[in-house]
Short mmCIF file of C-alpha atoms in Angstrom, two decimals:
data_model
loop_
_atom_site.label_atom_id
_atom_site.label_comp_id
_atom_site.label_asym_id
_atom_site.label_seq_id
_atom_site.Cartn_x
_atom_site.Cartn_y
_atom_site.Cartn_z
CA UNK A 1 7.17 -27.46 -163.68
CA UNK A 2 4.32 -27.63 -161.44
CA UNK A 3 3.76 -28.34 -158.10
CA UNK A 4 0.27 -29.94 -158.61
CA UNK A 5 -1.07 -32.82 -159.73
CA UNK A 6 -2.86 -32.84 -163.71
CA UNK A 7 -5.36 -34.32 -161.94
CA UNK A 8 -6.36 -31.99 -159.59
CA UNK A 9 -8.71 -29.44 -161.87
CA UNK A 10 -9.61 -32.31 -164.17
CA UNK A 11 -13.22 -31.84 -165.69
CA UNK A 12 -12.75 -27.80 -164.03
CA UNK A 13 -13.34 -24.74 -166.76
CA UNK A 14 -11.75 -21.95 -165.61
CA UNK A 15 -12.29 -18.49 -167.37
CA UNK A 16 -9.34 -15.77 -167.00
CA UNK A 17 -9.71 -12.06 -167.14
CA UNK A 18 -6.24 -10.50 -168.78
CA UNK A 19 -5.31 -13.83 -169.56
CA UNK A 20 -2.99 -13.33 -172.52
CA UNK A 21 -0.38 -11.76 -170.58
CA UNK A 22 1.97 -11.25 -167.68
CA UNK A 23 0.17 -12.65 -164.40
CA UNK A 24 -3.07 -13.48 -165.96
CA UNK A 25 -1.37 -15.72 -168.66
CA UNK A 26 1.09 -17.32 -166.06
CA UNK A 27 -2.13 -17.67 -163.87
CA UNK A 28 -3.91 -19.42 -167.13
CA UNK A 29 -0.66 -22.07 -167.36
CA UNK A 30 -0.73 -23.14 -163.54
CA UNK A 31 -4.47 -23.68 -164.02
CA UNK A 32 -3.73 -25.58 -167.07
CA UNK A 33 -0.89 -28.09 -165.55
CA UNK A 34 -3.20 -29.26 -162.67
CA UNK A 35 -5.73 -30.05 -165.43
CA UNK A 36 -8.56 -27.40 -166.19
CA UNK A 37 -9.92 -26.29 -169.29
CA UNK A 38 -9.33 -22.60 -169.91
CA UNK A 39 -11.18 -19.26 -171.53
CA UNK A 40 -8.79 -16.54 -171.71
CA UNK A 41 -10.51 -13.20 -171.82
CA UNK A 42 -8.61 -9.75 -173.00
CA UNK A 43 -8.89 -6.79 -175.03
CA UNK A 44 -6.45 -7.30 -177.54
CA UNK A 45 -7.13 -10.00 -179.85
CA UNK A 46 -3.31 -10.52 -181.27
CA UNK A 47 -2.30 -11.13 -178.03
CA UNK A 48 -4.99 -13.65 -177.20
CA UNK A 49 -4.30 -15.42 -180.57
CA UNK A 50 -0.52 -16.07 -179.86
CA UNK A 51 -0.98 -17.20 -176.37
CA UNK A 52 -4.10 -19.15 -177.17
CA UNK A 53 -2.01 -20.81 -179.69
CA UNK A 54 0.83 -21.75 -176.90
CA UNK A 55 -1.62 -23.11 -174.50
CA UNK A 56 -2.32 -25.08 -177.70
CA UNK A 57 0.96 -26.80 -178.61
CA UNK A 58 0.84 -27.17 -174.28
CA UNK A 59 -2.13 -29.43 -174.43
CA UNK A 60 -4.42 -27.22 -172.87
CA UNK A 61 -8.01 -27.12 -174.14
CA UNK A 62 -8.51 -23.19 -174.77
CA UNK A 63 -10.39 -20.40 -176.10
CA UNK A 64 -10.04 -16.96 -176.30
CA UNK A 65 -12.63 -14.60 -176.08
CA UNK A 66 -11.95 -10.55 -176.69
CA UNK A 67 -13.61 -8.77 -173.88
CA UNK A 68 -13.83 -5.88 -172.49
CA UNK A 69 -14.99 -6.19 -168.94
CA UNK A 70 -16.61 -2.64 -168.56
CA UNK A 71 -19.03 -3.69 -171.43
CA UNK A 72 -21.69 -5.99 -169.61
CA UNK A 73 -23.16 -7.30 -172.77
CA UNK A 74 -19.36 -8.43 -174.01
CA UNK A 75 -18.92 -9.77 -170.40
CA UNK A 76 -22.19 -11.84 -170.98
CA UNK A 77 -20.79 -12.64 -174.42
CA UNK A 78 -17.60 -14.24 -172.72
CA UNK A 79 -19.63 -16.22 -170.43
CA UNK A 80 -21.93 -17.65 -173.10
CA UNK A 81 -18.94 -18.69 -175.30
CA UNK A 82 -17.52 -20.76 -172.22
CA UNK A 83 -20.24 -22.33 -172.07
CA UNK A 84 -21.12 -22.90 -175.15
CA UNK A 85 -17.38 -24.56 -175.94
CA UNK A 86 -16.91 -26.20 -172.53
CA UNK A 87 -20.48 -27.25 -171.37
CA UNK A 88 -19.96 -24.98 -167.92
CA UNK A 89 -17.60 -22.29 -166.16
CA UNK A 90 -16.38 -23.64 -162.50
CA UNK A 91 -13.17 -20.77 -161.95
CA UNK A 92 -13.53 -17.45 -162.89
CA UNK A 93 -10.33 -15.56 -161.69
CA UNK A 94 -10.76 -11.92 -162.33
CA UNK A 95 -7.41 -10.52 -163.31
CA UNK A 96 -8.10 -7.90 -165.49
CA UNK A 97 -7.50 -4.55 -164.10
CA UNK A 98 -5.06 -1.41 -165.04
CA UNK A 99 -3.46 1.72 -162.96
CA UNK A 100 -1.46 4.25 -163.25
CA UNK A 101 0.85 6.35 -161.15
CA UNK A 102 -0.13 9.98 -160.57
CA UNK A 103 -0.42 12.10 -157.31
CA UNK A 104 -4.04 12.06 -156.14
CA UNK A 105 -3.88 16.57 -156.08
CA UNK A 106 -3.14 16.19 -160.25
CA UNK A 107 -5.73 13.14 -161.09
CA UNK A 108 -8.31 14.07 -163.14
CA UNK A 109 -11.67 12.91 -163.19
CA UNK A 110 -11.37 11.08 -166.49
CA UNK A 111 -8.10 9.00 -164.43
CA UNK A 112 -10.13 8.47 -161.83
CA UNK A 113 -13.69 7.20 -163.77
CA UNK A 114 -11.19 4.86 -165.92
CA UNK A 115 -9.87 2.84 -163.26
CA UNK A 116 -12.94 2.82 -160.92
CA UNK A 117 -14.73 1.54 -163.79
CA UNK A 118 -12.28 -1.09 -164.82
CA UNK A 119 -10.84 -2.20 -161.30
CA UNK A 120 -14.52 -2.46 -159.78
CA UNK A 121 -17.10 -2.07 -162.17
CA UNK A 122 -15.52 -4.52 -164.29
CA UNK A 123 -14.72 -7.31 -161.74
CA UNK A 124 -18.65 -6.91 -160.59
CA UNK A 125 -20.12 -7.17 -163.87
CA UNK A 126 -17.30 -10.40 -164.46
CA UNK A 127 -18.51 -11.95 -160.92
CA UNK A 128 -21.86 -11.46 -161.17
CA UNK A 129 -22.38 -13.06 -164.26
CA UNK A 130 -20.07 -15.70 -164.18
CA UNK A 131 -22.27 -16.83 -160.99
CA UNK A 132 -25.55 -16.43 -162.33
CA UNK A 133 -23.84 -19.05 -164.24
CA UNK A 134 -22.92 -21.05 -160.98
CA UNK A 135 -26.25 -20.93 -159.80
CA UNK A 136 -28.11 -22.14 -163.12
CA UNK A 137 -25.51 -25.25 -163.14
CA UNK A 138 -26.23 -25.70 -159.28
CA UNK A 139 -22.00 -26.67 -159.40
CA UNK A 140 -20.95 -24.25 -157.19
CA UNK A 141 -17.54 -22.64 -157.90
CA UNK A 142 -14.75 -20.69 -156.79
CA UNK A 143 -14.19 -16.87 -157.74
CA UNK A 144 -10.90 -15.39 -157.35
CA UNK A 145 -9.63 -11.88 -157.03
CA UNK A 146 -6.39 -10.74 -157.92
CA UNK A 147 -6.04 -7.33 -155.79
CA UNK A 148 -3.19 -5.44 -154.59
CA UNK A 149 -0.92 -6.33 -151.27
CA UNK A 150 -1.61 -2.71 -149.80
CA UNK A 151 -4.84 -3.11 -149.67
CA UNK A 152 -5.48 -2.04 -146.20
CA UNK A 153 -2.48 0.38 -145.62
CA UNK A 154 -2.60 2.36 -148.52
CA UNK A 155 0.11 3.57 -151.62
CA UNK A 156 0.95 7.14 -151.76
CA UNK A 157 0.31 7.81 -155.94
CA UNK A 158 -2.32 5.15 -156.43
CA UNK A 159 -5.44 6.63 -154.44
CA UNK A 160 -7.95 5.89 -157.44
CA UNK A 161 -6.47 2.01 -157.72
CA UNK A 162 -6.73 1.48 -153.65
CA UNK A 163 -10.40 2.88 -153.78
CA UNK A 164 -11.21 0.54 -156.33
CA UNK A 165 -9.82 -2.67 -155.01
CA UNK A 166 -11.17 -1.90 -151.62
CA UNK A 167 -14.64 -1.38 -152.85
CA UNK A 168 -13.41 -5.02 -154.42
CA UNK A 169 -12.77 -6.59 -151.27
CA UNK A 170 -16.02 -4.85 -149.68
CA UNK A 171 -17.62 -6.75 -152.30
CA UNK A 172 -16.35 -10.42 -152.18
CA UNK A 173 -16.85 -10.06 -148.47
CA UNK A 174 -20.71 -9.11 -148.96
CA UNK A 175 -20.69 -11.85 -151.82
CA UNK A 176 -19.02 -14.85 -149.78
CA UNK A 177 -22.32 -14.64 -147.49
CA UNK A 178 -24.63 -14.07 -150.00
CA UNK A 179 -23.08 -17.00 -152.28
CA UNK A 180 -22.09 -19.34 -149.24
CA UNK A 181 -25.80 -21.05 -149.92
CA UNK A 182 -25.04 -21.80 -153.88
CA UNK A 183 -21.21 -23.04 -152.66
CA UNK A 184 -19.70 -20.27 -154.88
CA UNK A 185 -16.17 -19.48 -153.18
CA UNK A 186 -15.21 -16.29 -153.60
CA UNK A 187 -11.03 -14.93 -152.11
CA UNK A 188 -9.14 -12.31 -152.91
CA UNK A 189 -4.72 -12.50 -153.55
CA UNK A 190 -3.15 -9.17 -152.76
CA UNK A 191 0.18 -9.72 -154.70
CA UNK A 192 3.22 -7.48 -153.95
CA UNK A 193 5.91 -7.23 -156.42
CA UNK A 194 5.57 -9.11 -159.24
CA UNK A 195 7.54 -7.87 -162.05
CA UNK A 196 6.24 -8.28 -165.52
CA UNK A 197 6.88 -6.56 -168.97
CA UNK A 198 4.04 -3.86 -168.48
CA UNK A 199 4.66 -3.04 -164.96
CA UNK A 200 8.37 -2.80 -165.94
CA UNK A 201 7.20 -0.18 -168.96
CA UNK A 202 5.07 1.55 -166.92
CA UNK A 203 7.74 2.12 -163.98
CA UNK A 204 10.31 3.40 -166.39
CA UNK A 205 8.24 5.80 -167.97
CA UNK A 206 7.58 7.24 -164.49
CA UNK A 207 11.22 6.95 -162.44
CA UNK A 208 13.49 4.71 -163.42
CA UNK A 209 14.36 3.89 -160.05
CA UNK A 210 11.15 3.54 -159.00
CA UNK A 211 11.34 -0.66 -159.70
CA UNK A 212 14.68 -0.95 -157.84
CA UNK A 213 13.45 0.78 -154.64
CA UNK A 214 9.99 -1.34 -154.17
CA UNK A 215 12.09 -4.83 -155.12
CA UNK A 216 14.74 -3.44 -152.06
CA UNK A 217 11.88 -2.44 -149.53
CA UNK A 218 11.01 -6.31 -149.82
CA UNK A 219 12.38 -7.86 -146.85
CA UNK A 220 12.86 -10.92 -148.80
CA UNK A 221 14.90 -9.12 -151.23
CA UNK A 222 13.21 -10.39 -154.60
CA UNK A 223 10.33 -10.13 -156.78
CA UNK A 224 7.60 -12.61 -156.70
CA UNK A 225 8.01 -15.43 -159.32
CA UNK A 226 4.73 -15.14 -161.49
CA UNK A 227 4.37 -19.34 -160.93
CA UNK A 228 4.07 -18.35 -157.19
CA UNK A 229 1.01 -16.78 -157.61
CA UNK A 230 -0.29 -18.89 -160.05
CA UNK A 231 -0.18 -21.84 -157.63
CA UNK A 232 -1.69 -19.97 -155.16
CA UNK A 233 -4.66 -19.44 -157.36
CA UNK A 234 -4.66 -23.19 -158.19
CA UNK A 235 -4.98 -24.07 -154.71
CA UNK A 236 -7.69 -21.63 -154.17
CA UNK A 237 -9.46 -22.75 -156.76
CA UNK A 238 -9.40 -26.67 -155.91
CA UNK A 239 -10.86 -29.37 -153.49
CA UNK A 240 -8.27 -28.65 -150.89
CA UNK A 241 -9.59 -24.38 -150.52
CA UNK A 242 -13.29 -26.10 -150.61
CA UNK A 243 -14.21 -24.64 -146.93
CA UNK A 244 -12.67 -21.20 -147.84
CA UNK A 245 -14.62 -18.29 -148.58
CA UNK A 246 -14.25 -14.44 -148.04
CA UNK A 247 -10.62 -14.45 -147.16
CA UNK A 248 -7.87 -11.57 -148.22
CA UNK A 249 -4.53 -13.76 -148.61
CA UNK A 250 -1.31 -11.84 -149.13
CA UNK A 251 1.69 -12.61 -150.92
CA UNK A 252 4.75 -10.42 -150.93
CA UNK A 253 7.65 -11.39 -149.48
CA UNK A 254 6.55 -10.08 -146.41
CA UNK A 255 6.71 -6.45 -147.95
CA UNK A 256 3.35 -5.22 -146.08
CA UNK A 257 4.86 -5.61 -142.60
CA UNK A 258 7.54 -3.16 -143.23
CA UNK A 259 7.59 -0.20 -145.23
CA UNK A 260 5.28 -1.51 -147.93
CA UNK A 261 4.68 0.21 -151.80
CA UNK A 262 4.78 3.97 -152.61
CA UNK A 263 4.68 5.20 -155.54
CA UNK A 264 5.46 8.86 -155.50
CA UNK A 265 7.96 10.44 -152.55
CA UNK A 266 5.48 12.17 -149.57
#
């Protein structure tokens, strides 16, 4: 099901960072319903094959491109395959990204360097390029960032992943002004809880009830459906977000007002 119209991204090429799974794959299918023409990007090229395959059998027009976005010459190589299949990039949503829980007094520098370097590094190198790309195609385009929901309240265990999707937001913000001139949108999403396969691995190999306690805190007493955000996306990405640019939108049950996300007991 979708709540667009096929029409709506008709003609649109959208290119997805992390796009083979979880979010960035559901993400890739909402932007594929209302019509665009997708470039999955990832690291692992099994995973891209199968779901590049699905989109497939789907309908969607699709590549997949393996990519590592901390590699500025792969991220360039990404771009130039887009273009080279589709004529053009319009969307880039940059969903790639990766964190780990640890308290900030035991992470090392390594910890710290790997998700800096992924979380903002990456999405730089991925946003620059993709509008240098904009800008030669004088299209215009929308960027979107998929961040985190406590963004501007903070996560006890996470210090190294807030850092680095601030220094995101700092960035859009700067980039919205700087881009207004080429009409290159650029938003951020701060998701809340939005279970998937590797967050669910990656909370039981911490606490088992780590999962259970964030999905009670939300005062709408659920997870986030992965479609939910995917529509959000579409909309940002379309005609009807076209006077939109710079904004932080949040969507998580309404988690942030209360007690919001920990991950480690302080």
């Amino acid at each position: 099901m979708s709540i667009f119209s096929k029409e709506l991204l008709k003609g649109q090429v959208a290119i997805i960072t992390g796009g083979g799974t979880g979010i960035g794959k559901q993400i890739a299918t909402e932007l594929g319903k209302a019509g665009a023409t997708l470039a999955i990007a990832g690291r692992r090229e099994d995973v891209l094959i199968e779901t590049e395959k699905e989109f497939k059998e789907q309908g969607f027009p699709v590549i997949s491109v393996v990519t590592d976005i901390r590699e500025p010459e792969q991220v360039q190589q990404l771009v130039d395959q887009t273009v080279e299949a589709f004529g053009q990039v319009n969307i880039l949503v940059n969903n790639a990204g990766g964190q780990f829980p640890k308290s900030s007094l035991e992470l090392t520098p390594n910890g710290w360097n790997a998700v800096i370097d992924t979380n903002l590094n990456g999405t730089f190198y991925m946003t620059q390029a993709v509008a240098k790309q904009m800008v030669k195609q004088e299209s215009g385009g929308s960027i979107t960032n998929i961040l985190v929901s406590f963004l501007h309240r903070g996560a006890p265990g996470i210090a190294h992943s807030v850092a680095a999707r601030n220094g995101v937001y700092g960035m859009m913000r700067t980039l919205a002004l700087e881009w207004a001139k080429h009409n290159i949108r650029i938003n951020s999403i701060g998701p809340g809880v939005f279970v998937t396969e590797a967050m669910q691995k990656n909370m039981a190999s911490a606490d088992e009830t780590m999962l259970k306690n964030m999905i009670d805190a939300v005062p709408m007493k659920r997870g986030g459906k992965l479609e939910e955000l995917g529509w959000l996306v579409t909309y940002l990405s379309s005609p009807a977000a076209e006077y939109m640019t710079g904004e932080f939108i949040v969507i998580d049950g309404g988690n942030s007002l209360g007690h919001g996300i920990t991950f480690e007991a302080y």
